[in-house]
């Protein structure tokens, strides 16, 4: 599965557009992450506890996006993006979305 953030795939041509695909996850912080993150934020710099949570959330949303595209019969996703919204304090929705397409080499 080719996934690109551009509107085309270099070296390929889009032969069929299948439609919007998305993957979504909702994650909450936990007490341990909050404690570690709070300590790290007081020291300044990278807050590793939250980086891990963000990376896991994006990976899960990405995997869901790929599965959705496969189920539609796509072999690529173009214009892929991430979006995140806080649903409530400590609970974040992460959305991966794009356009499912069929491409073939030029």
PDB file of C-alpha atoms in Angstrom:
ATOM      1  CA  UNK A   1       0.000   0.000   0.000  1.00  0.00           C
ATOM      2  CA  UNK A   2       1.470   3.322  -1.077  1.00  0.00           C
ATOM      3  CA  UNK A   3       0.640   6.186   1.271  1.00  0.00           C
ATOM      4  CA  UNK A   4       1.600   9.725   0.269  1.00  0.00           C
ATOM      5  CA  UNK A   5       0.789  13.196   1.540  1.00  0.00           C
ATOM      6  CA  UNK A   6       0.874  14.599  -1.990  1.00  0.00           C
ATOM      7  CA  UNK A   7      -2.009  14.647  -4.476  1.00  0.00           C
ATOM      8  CA  UNK A   8      -0.215  12.270  -6.843  1.00  0.00           C
ATOM      9  CA  UNK A   9       2.263   9.404  -6.675  1.00  0.00           C
ATOM     10  CA  UNK A  10       5.500  10.084  -8.563  1.00  0.00           C
ATOM     11  CA  UNK A  11       6.066   7.458 -11.246  1.00  0.00           C
ATOM     12  CA  UNK A  12       2.438   6.307 -11.084  1.00  0.00           C
ATOM     13  CA  UNK A  13      -0.848   7.470 -12.469  1.00  0.00           C
ATOM     14  CA  UNK A  14      -4.182   7.358 -10.707  1.00  0.00           C
ATOM     15  CA  UNK A  15      -6.498   5.104 -12.708  1.00  0.00           C
ATOM     16  CA  UNK A  16      -9.417   5.076 -10.287  1.00  0.00           C
ATOM     17  CA  UNK A  17     -10.512   7.144  -7.311  1.00  0.00           C
ATOM     18  CA  UNK A  18     -12.353   5.084  -4.706  1.00  0.00           C
ATOM     19  CA  UNK A  19     -13.157   7.737  -2.125  1.00  0.00           C
ATOM     20  CA  UNK A  20     -12.400   8.994   1.347  1.00  0.00           C
ATOM     21  CA  UNK A  21     -10.750   6.626   3.805  1.00  0.00           C
ATOM     22  CA  UNK A  22     -10.040   7.192   7.449  1.00  0.00           C
ATOM     23  CA  UNK A  23      -8.691   5.602  10.575  1.00  0.00           C
ATOM     24  CA  UNK A  24      -9.578   6.874  14.009  1.00  0.00           C
ATOM     25  CA  UNK A  25      -8.544   6.198  17.556  1.00  0.00           C
ATOM     26  CA  UNK A  26      -9.393   7.796  20.862  1.00  0.00           C
ATOM     27  CA  UNK A  27      -6.784   7.667  23.595  1.00  0.00           C
ATOM     28  CA  UNK A  28      -6.584   8.892  27.143  1.00  0.00           C
ATOM     29  CA  UNK A  29      -3.583   9.646  29.260  1.00  0.00           C
ATOM     30  CA  UNK A  30      -3.028   7.532  32.326  1.00  0.00           C
ATOM     31  CA  UNK A  31      -1.902   8.365  35.851  1.00  0.00           C
ATOM     32  CA  UNK A  32       1.635   7.052  35.291  1.00  0.00           C
ATOM     33  CA  UNK A  33       2.087   8.990  32.027  1.00  0.00           C
ATOM     34  CA  UNK A  34       0.751  12.130  33.700  1.00  0.00           C
ATOM     35  CA  UNK A  35       3.155  11.762  36.629  1.00  0.00           C
ATOM     36  CA  UNK A  36       6.176  11.124  34.399  1.00  0.00           C
ATOM     37  CA  UNK A  37       5.098  13.781  31.909  1.00  0.00           C
ATOM     38  CA  UNK A  38       4.608  16.307  34.716  1.00  0.00           C
ATOM     39  CA  UNK A  39       8.118  15.702  36.023  1.00  0.00           C
ATOM     40  CA  UNK A  40       9.623  15.898  32.527  1.00  0.00           C
ATOM     41  CA  UNK A  41       7.768  19.121  31.729  1.00  0.00           C
ATOM     42  CA  UNK A  42       9.150  20.784  34.877  1.00  0.00           C
ATOM     43  CA  UNK A  43      12.664  19.963  33.708  1.00  0.00           C
ATOM     44  CA  UNK A  44      12.001  21.298  30.219  1.00  0.00           C
ATOM     45  CA  UNK A  45      12.670  19.703  26.864  1.00  0.00           C
ATOM     46  CA  UNK A  46      11.125  16.646  25.289  1.00  0.00           C
ATOM     47  CA  UNK A  47       8.299  14.986  27.216  1.00  0.00           C
ATOM     48  CA  UNK A  48       8.930  11.365  26.286  1.00  0.00           C
ATOM     49  CA  UNK A  49       5.877   9.958  28.074  1.00  0.00           C
ATOM     50  CA  UNK A  50       3.577  11.992  25.856  1.00  0.00           C
ATOM     51  CA  UNK A  51       5.636  11.398  22.714  1.00  0.00           C
ATOM     52  CA  UNK A  52       5.086   7.646  23.154  1.00  0.00           C
ATOM     53  CA  UNK A  53       1.345   8.187  23.564  1.00  0.00           C
ATOM     54  CA  UNK A  54       1.172  10.440  20.490  1.00  0.00           C
ATOM     55  CA  UNK A  55       3.177   7.981  18.374  1.00  0.00           C
ATOM     56  CA  UNK A  56       1.009   5.037  19.466  1.00  0.00           C
ATOM     57  CA  UNK A  57      -2.154   6.987  18.669  1.00  0.00           C
ATOM     58  CA  UNK A  58      -0.947   7.972  15.201  1.00  0.00           C
ATOM     59  CA  UNK A  59       0.225   4.426  14.446  1.00  0.00           C
ATOM     60  CA  UNK A  60      -3.149   3.007  15.422  1.00  0.00           C
ATOM     61  CA  UNK A  61      -5.052   5.549  13.305  1.00  0.00           C
ATOM     62  CA  UNK A  62      -2.667   4.897  10.376  1.00  0.00           C
ATOM     63  CA  UNK A  63      -3.212   1.126  10.593  1.00  0.00           C
ATOM     64  CA  UNK A  64      -6.985   1.669  10.588  1.00  0.00           C
ATOM     65  CA  UNK A  65      -6.629   3.921   7.518  1.00  0.00           C
ATOM     66  CA  UNK A  66      -4.677   1.233   5.647  1.00  0.00           C
ATOM     67  CA  UNK A  67      -7.262  -1.432   6.532  1.00  0.00           C
ATOM     68  CA  UNK A  68     -10.103   0.818   5.362  1.00  0.00           C
ATOM     69  CA  UNK A  69      -8.299   1.474   2.055  1.00  0.00           C
ATOM     70  CA  UNK A  70      -7.620  -2.251   1.533  1.00  0.00           C
ATOM     71  CA  UNK A  71     -11.267  -3.065   2.205  1.00  0.00           C
ATOM     72  CA  UNK A  72     -12.215  -0.630  -0.589  1.00  0.00           C
ATOM     73  CA  UNK A  73      -9.781  -2.330  -2.983  1.00  0.00           C
ATOM     74  CA  UNK A  74      -7.228   0.498  -3.066  1.00  0.00           C
ATOM     75  CA  UNK A  75      -3.515   0.049  -3.601  1.00  0.00           C
ATOM     76  CA  UNK A  76      -2.650   3.620  -2.561  1.00  0.00           C
ATOM     77  CA  UNK A  77      -3.833   6.550  -0.472  1.00  0.00           C
ATOM     78  CA  UNK A  78      -3.113  10.089  -1.626  1.00  0.00           C
ATOM     79  CA  UNK A  79      -3.372  13.392   0.274  1.00  0.00           C
ATOM     80  CA  UNK A  80      -3.004  11.572   3.609  1.00  0.00           C
ATOM     81  CA  UNK A  81      -3.265  13.781   6.696  1.00  0.00           C
ATOM     82  CA  UNK A  82      -3.502  13.533  10.473  1.00  0.00           C
ATOM     83  CA  UNK A  83      -5.767  15.561  12.695  1.00  0.00           C
ATOM     84  CA  UNK A  84      -6.096  15.506  16.471  1.00  0.00           C
ATOM     85  CA  UNK A  85      -8.782  16.959  18.704  1.00  0.00           C
ATOM     86  CA  UNK A  86      -9.182  16.941  22.436  1.00  0.00           C
ATOM     87  CA  UNK A  87     -12.602  15.460  23.207  1.00  0.00           C
ATOM     88  CA  UNK A  88     -12.323  16.197  26.906  1.00  0.00           C
ATOM     89  CA  UNK A  89      -9.432  16.879  29.240  1.00  0.00           C
ATOM     90  CA  UNK A  90      -6.929  14.047  28.835  1.00  0.00           C
ATOM     91  CA  UNK A  91      -8.875  12.320  26.012  1.00  0.00           C
ATOM     92  CA  UNK A  92      -7.717  12.882  22.433  1.00  0.00           C
ATOM     93  CA  UNK A  93      -9.111  11.719  19.121  1.00  0.00           C
ATOM     94  CA  UNK A  94      -6.548  11.098  16.372  1.00  0.00           C
ATOM     95  CA  UNK A  95      -7.789  10.842  12.807  1.00  0.00           C
ATOM     96  CA  UNK A  96      -5.789   9.734   9.766  1.00  0.00           C
ATOM     97  CA  UNK A  97      -7.539  10.402   6.462  1.00  0.00           C
ATOM     98  CA  UNK A  98      -6.931  10.567   2.742  1.00  0.00           C
ATOM     99  CA  UNK A  99      -8.245   9.496  -0.657  1.00  0.00           C
ATOM    100  CA  UNK A 100      -8.180   5.818  -1.598  1.00  0.00           C
ATOM    101  CA  UNK A 101      -7.074   5.260  -5.190  1.00  0.00           C
ATOM    102  CA  UNK A 102      -5.883   2.643  -7.628  1.00  0.00           C
ATOM    103  CA  UNK A 103      -2.551   3.514  -9.199  1.00  0.00           C
ATOM    104  CA  UNK A 104      -0.366   1.857 -11.778  1.00  0.00           C
ATOM    105  CA  UNK A 105       3.218   2.536 -12.847  1.00  0.00           C
ATOM    106  CA  UNK A 106       3.671   4.983 -15.712  1.00  0.00           C
TER     107      UNK A 106
END
